[in-house]
PDB file of C-alpha atoms in Angstrom:
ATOM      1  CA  UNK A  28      27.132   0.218   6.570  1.00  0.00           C
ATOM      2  CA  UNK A  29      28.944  -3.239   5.532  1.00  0.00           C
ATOM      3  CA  UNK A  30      28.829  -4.059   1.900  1.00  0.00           C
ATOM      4  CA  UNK A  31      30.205  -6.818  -0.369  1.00  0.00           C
ATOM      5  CA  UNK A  32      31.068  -6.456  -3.470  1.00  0.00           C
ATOM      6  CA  UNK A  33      28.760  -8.312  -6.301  1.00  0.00           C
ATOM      7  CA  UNK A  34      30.235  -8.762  -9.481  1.00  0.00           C
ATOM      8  CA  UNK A  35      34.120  -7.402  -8.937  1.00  0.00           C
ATOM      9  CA  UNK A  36      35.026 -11.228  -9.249  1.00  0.00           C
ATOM     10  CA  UNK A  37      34.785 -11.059 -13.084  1.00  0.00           C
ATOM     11  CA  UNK A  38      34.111  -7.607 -14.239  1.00  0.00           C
ATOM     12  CA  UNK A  39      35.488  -8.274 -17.310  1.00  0.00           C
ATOM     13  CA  UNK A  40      32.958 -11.205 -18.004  1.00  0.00           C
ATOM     14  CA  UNK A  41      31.258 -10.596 -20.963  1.00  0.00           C
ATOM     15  CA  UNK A  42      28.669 -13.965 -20.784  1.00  0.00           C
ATOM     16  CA  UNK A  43      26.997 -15.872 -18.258  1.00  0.00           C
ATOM     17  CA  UNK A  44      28.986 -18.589 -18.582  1.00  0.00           C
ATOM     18  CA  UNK A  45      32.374 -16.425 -17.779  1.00  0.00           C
ATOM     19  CA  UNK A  46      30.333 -15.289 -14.419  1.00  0.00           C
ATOM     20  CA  UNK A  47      29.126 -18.380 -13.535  1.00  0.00           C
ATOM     21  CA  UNK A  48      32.350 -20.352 -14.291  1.00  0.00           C
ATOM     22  CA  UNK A  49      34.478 -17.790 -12.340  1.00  0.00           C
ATOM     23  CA  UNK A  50      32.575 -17.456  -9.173  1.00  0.00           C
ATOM     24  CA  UNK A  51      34.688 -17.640  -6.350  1.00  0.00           C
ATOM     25  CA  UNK A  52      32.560 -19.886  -3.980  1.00  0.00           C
ATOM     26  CA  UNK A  53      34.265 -18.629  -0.994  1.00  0.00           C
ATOM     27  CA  UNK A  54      32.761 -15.447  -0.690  1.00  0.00           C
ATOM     28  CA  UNK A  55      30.015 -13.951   1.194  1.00  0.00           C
ATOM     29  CA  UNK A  56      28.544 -12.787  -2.239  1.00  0.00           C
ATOM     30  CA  UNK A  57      28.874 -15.793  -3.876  1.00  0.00           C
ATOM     31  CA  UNK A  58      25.667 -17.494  -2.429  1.00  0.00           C
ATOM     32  CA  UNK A  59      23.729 -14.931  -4.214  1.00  0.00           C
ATOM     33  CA  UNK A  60      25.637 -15.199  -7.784  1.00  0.00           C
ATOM     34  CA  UNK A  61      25.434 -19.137  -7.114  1.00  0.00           C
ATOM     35  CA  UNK A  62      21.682 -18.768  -6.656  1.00  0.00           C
ATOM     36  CA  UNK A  63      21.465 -16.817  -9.887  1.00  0.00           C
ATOM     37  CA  UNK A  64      24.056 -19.731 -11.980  1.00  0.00           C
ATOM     38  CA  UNK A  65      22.021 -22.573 -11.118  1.00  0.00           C
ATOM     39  CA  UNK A  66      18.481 -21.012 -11.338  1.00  0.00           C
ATOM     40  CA  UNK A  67      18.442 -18.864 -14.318  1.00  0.00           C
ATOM     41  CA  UNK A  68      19.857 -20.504 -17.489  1.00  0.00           C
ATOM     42  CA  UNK A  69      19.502 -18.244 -20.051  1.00  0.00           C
ATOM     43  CA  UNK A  70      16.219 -18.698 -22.424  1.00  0.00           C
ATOM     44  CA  UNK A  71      16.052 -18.651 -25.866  1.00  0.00           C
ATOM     45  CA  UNK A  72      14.911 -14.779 -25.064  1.00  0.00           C
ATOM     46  CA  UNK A  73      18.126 -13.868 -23.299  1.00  0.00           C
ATOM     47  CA  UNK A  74      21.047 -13.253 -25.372  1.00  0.00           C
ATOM     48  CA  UNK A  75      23.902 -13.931 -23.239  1.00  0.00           C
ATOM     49  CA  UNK A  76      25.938 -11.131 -24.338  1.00  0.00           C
ATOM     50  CA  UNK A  77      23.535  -8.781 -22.912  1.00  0.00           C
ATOM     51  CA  UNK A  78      23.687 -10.602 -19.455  1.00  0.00           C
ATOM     52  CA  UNK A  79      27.565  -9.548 -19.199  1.00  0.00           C
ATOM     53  CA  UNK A  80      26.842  -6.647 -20.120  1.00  0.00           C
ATOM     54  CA  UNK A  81      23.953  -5.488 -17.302  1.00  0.00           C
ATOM     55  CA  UNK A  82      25.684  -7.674 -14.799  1.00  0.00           C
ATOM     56  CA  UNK A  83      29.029  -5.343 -15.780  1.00  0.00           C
ATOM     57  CA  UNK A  84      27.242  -2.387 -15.527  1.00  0.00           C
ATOM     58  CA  UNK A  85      24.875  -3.498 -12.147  1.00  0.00           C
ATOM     59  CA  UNK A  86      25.226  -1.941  -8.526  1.00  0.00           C
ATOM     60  CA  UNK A  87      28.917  -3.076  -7.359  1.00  0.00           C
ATOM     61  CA  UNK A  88      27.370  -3.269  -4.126  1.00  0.00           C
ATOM     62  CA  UNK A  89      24.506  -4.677  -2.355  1.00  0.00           C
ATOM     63  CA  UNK A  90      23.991  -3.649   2.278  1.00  0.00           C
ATOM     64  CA  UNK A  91      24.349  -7.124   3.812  1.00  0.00           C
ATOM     65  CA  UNK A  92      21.680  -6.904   5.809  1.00  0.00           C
ATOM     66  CA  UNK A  93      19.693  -6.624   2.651  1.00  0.00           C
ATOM     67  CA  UNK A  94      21.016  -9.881   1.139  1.00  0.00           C
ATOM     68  CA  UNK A  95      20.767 -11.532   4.602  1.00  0.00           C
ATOM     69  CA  UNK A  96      17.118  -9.877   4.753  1.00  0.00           C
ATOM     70  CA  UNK A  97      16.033 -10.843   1.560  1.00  0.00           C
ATOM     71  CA  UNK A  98      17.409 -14.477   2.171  1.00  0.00           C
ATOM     72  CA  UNK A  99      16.010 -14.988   5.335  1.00  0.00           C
ATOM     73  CA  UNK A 100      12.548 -14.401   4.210  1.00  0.00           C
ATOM     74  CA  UNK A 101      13.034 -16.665   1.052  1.00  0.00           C
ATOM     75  CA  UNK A 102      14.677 -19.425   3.014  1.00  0.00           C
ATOM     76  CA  UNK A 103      11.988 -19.137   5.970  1.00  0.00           C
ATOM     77  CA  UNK A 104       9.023 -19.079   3.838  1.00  0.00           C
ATOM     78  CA  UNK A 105       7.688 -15.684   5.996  1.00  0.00           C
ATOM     79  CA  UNK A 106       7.479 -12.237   5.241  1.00  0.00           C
ATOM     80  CA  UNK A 107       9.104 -11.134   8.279  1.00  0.00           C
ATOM     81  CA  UNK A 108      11.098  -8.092  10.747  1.00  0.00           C
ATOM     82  CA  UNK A 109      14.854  -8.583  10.055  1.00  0.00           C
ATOM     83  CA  UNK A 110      16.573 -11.554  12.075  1.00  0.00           C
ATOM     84  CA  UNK A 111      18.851  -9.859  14.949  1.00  0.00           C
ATOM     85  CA  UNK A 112      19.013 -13.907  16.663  1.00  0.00           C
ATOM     86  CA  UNK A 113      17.180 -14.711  19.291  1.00  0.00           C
ATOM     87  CA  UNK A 114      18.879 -12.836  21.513  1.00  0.00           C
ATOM     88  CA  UNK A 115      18.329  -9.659  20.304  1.00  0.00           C
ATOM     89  CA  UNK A 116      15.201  -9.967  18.844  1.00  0.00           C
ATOM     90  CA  UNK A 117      14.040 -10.168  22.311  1.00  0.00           C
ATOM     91  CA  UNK A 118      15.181  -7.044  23.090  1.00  0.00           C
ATOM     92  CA  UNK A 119      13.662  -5.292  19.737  1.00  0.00           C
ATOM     93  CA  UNK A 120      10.433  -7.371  19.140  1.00  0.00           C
ATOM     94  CA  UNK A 121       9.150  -9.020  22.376  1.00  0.00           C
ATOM     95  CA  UNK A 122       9.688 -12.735  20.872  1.00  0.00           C
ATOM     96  CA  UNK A 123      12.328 -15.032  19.575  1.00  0.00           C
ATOM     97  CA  UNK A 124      11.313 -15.310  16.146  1.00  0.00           C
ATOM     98  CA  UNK A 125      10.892 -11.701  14.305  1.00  0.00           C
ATOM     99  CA  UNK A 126       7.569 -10.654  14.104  1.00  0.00           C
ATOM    100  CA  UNK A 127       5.685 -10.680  10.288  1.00  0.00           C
ATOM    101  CA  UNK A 128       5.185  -7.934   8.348  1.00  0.00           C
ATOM    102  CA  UNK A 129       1.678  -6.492   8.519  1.00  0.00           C
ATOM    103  CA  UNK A 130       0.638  -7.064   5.140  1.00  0.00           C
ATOM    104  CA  UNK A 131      -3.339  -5.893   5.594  1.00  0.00           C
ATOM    105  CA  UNK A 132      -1.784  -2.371   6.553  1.00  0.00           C
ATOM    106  CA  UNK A 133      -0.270  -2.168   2.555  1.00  0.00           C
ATOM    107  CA  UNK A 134      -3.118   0.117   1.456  1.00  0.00           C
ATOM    108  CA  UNK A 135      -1.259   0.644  -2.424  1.00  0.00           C
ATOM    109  CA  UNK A 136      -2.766  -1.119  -5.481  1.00  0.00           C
ATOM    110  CA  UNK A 137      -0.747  -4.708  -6.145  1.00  0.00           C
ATOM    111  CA  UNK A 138       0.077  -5.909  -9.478  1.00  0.00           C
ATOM    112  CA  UNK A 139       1.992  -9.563  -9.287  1.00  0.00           C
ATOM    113  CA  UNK A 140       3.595 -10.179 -13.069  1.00  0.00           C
ATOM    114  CA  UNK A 141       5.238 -13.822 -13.131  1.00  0.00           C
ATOM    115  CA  UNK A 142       6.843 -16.201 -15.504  1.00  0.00           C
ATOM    116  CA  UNK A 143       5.936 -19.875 -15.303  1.00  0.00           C
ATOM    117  CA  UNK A 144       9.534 -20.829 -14.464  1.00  0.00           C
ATOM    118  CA  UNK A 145      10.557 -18.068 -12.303  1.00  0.00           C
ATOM    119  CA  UNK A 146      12.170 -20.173  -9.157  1.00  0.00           C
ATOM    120  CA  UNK A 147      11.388 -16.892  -6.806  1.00  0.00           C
ATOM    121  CA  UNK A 148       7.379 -17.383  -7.459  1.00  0.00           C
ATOM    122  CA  UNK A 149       6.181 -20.853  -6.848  1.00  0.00           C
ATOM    123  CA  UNK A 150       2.607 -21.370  -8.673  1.00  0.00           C
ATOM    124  CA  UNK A 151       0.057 -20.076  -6.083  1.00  0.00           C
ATOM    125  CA  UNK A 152       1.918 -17.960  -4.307  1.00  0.00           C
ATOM    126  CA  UNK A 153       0.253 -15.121  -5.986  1.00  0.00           C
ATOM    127  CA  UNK A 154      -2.753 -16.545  -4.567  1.00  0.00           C
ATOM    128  CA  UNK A 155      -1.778 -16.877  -0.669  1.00  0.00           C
ATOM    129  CA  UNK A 156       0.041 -13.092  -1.164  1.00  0.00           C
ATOM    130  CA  UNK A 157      -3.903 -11.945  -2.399  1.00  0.00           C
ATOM    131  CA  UNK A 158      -5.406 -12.975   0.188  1.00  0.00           C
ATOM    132  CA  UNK A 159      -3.298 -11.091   2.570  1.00  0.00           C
ATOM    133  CA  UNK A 160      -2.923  -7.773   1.090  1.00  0.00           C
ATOM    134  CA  UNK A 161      -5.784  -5.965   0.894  1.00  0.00           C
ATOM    135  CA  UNK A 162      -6.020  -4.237  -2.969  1.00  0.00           C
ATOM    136  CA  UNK A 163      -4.453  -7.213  -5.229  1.00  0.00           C
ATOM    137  CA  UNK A 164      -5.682  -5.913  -8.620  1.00  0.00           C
ATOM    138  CA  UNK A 165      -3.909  -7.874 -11.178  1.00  0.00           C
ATOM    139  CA  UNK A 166      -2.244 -11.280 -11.553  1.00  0.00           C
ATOM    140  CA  UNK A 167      -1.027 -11.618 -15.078  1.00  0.00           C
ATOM    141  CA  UNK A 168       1.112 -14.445 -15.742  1.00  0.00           C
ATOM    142  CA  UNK A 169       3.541 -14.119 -18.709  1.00  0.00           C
ATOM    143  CA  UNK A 170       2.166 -16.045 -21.560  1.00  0.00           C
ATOM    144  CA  UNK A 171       5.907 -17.307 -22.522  1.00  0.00           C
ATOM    145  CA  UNK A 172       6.153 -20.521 -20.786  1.00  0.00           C
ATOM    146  CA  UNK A 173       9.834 -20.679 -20.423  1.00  0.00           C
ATOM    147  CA  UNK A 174       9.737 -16.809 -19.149  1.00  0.00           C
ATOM    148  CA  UNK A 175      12.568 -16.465 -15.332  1.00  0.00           C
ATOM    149  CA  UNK A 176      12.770 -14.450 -13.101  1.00  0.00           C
ATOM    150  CA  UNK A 177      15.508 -13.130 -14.858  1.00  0.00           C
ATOM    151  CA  UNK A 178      13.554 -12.428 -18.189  1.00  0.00           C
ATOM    152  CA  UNK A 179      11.778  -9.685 -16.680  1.00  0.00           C
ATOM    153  CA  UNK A 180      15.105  -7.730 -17.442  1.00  0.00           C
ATOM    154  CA  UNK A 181      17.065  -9.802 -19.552  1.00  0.00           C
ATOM    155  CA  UNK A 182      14.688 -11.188 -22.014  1.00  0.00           C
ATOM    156  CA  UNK A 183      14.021  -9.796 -25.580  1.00  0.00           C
ATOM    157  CA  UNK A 184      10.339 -10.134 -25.154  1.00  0.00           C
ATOM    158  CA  UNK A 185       9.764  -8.391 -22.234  1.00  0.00           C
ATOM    159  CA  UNK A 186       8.321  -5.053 -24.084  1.00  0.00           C
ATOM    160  CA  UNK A 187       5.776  -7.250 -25.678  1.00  0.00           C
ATOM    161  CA  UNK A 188       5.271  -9.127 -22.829  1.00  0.00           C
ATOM    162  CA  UNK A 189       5.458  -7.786 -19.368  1.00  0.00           C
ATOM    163  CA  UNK A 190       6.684  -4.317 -19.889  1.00  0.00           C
ATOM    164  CA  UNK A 191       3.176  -2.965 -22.420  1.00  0.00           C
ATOM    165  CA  UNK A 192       1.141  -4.763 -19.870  1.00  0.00           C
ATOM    166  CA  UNK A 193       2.457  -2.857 -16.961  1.00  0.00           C
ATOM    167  CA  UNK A 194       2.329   0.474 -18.959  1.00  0.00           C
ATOM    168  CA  UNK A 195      -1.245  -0.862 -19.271  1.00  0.00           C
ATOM    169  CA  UNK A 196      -2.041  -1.134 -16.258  1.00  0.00           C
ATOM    170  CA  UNK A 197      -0.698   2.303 -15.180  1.00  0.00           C
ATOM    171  CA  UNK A 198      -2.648   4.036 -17.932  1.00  0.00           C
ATOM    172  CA  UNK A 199      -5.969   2.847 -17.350  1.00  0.00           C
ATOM    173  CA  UNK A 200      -4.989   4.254 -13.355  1.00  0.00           C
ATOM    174  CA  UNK A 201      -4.417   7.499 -14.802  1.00  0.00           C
ATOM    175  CA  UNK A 202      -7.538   7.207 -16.980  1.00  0.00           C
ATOM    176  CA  UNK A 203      -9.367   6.668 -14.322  1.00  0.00           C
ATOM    177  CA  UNK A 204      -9.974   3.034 -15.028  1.00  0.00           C
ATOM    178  CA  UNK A 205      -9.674   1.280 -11.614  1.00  0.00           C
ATOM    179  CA  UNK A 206      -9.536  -2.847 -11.520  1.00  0.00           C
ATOM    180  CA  UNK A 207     -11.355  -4.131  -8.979  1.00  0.00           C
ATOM    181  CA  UNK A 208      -9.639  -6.290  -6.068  1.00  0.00           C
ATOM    182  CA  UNK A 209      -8.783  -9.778  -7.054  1.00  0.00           C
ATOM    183  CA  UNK A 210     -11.173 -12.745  -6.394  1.00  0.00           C
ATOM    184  CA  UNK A 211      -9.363 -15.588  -4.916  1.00  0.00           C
ATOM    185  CA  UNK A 212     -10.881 -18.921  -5.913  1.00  0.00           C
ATOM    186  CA  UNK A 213     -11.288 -21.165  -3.085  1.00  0.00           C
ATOM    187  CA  UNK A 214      -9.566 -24.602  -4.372  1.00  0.00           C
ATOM    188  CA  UNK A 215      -6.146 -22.762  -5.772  1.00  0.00           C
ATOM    189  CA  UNK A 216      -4.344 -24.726  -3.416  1.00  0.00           C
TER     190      UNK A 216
END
């Protein structure tokens, strides 16, 4: 399986600013650690020792398929098969354009957990995502409103404010204490 390396560009980094200043641009990797420089400055939550340290200590490697994957379904706007080209998604799927996922099939409770300025999770999103998977039973936005993306693992707060929630959530499961589906309202767009 081909893999890139993720962080071996400044190991030694011990802030964001040493990993975002030393990214070598020229790499496959890079578009990723780019996408994480511009997007996520670090809050007043994030101490930016501790970002050195977990990007130090994170996965050296990442499948590119995954990346390419993961990026293809951000960039397209579609929750979709993996991108082979035209060409061979022909061969594997019948059609030019990969198929979408079947998201009615996902038969697992859904929690979505978001931070006003996380730049993966437009406003609303959680919304459109509701109304195609069948058991959405929580949206619970972060009541920080400078909480990332990132925050979710680098901020301070996070106990407090996304991680007791989730244990919440899980709890009242095992408690037998079952949310029902989420309504979606019919203006949120």
């Amino acid at each position: 399986m081909d893999t890139v390396e993720i962080n071996n560009s400044t190991p030694e980094a011990h802030t964001t600013e040493e990993y975002c200043e030393n990214n070598d641009n020229s790499t496959p990797e890079a578009h990723t650690t780019e996408e994480y420089c511009e997007n996520n400055d670090p809050t007043d939550e994030q101490s930016t020792e501790d970002i050195g340290l977990i990007i130090s200590l994170a996965p050296p490697r990442v499948a590119v398929n995954q990346a390419m994957h993961y990026m293809d379904n951000f960039n397209s706007g579609r929750f979709q098969k993996f991108d082979f080209g035209p060409k061979e998604n022909m061969k594997l799927y019948g059609q030019k354009i990969p198929p979408l996922y079947n998201l009615s099939a996902v038969t697992a409770p859904i929690a979505f957990f978001y931070g006003q300025q996380d730049s993966f999770f437009v406003d609303g999103d959680y919304y459109e995502s509701a109304e195609l998977l069948p058991n959405v039973v929580l949206i619970h936005r972060i009541s920080y409103d400078r909480y990332t993306h990132s925050d979710f693992i680098l901020a301070r707060n996070s106990t407090e404010l996304a991680y007791e929630p989730t244990y919440k959530l899980f709890k009242d499961y095992d408690d037998g204490i079952v949310p029902p589906r989420v309504k979606v309202p019919d203006n949120y767009i």
